[in-house]
Amino acid sequence: MSLDAIPVHVINTTPAEPGLSGNALPLLREISELLRRLLETGETGTIDLSALPLTPADLDWLQDKLGEGEIAVTLQANGESTLNETACSGVWWVVHRNTQGAVTTQFIEVAWVPELVKAHPQDVKIGQESLELLISDL
Amino acid sequence: MQGPLIDTLARQGITRRTFLKYCATLASMMALPPSAGLAMAEALAATRRPSVIWLPFQECTGCTESITRSHSPTLEAMIFDMISLDYQETLMAAAGFQAEEALHNAMKDNMGKYLLIVDGSIPLGLDGAYSCIGGRSNLEILKEAAEGAAAIIAMGSCASFGGIPKANPNPTGAVSVSDIFTDKPIVNIPGCPPIPAVITGVLAHYLTFGTLPELDDKKRPKAFYGETIHDRCYRRPFYDQGKFAKTFDDEGARRGWCLFELGCKGPVTYNACATEKWNGGTSWPVESGHGCLGCSEPDFWDGGGFYKALSMPADPLKIGAVAAVVGAAVGVGVSVVNRVKKGAAKSAHETTDLADLEK
Ligand code: SF4
Ligand code: SF4
């Protein structure tokens, strides 16, 4: 029997995408709130996406809404991590993977620069020392 | 004395960012608020390694095998760089009198401050003669070591609940750690064996916050034992649709249907296998086609048969008791609510330190 044989046709006025749980929209509001806080107080914020009941479709939707920004950072530290700015400046999509390439955690970080990207003063000091050593050897 | 941990790690070629990433993942796994990752990293990086004494009693060494075979070895091994494992019979080079000396020195030097990890149950029959080390009964050794311990971690189902040694008819009179002490902070990490990430997670929590993680009524960390296998099982939709495999090789089994009728104990078993998985995240028992044995629950060995469906009244008494436990934990099934609650509870911990634990 073909589907045309059924006399009733459903017309979807709001074609709800399959797989969406409805949990992603409130996240956008939360992100906007975090941005407001960043602007007013400089305080950063993080949302742990792996801790929320989001379907793969929700994550796609969210990523689509936030868009792609200008900066994409790759970190090689026991597996690859990507820290990418979204089209919304100050909102970063952070994905950590293990050495097998599986996603271990996903965050949205609202900050001027993601914490992991910044160099730590102690590490900078070590770098400076080894550079001094290098120069003195030349 | 060792310097701060971050320096030790740096010497091993583990960068600060690798460490930060690890802490972020760990915090997420433990359902801590995301900001905890950074706080953990800061606390852990500066931590001086606390002394840990690990005593094996009536056990099969499976728990040690589990932890030493944990995935991303460099990362899990990090946790072991954060502690000073002063006594572990399987891993230590010393033996005999030297080993005993190491044990006593560690206890003396860190009186009231060391963590005591116990794997295996403790036999009380025949005055403990069933299991002795260096001519002393397990009970004697445990009591002495527990005296100066800040907290005891009962590793695996045997130390937590008596496990297989305690199985009917319990010939050695085996008991769990919490059967012996009522006045000590105890964390049970049951499982036969426990999941490595759970073991290291509890250690990391202790190192960071100086406290033990939030526990359920069986003294299990809620972050890992808050939900049943069934709650998080990917075969759950089939259970809900009433699609059950009837044998291990029928059409249903091939289609990956629910294993309930083949004896799966997932609905009454609190553990993290369905999310953490085993062997470096490769798979886990239900994914490999076998029902959960319920290995992280008390008396799982006497549950009336691994291949009998839970609903079959093989041992109605036992099932009744387990069902009551499920009832007691109502509410933890909703993971988000749970995580939020835990997050709130955890943030209250952030200012506690080792001194609080010693009170
Ligand atoms: S296989 Fe076991 S844990 Fe999974 S849905 Fe079925 S009964 Fe529940
Ligand atoms: S699936 Fe069940 S029996 Fe198997 S390891 Fe996990 S808790 Fe234990």
XYZ file of C-alpha atoms in Angstrom, chain A residues 44 59 69 77 98 100 111:
7
model
C 34.549 33.877 32.916
C 24.677 19.727 19.859
C 34.400 32.310 14.423
C 48.075 17.156 24.893
C 41.788 11.163 24.127
C 42.248 7.263 20.472
C 36.033 34.088 28.190
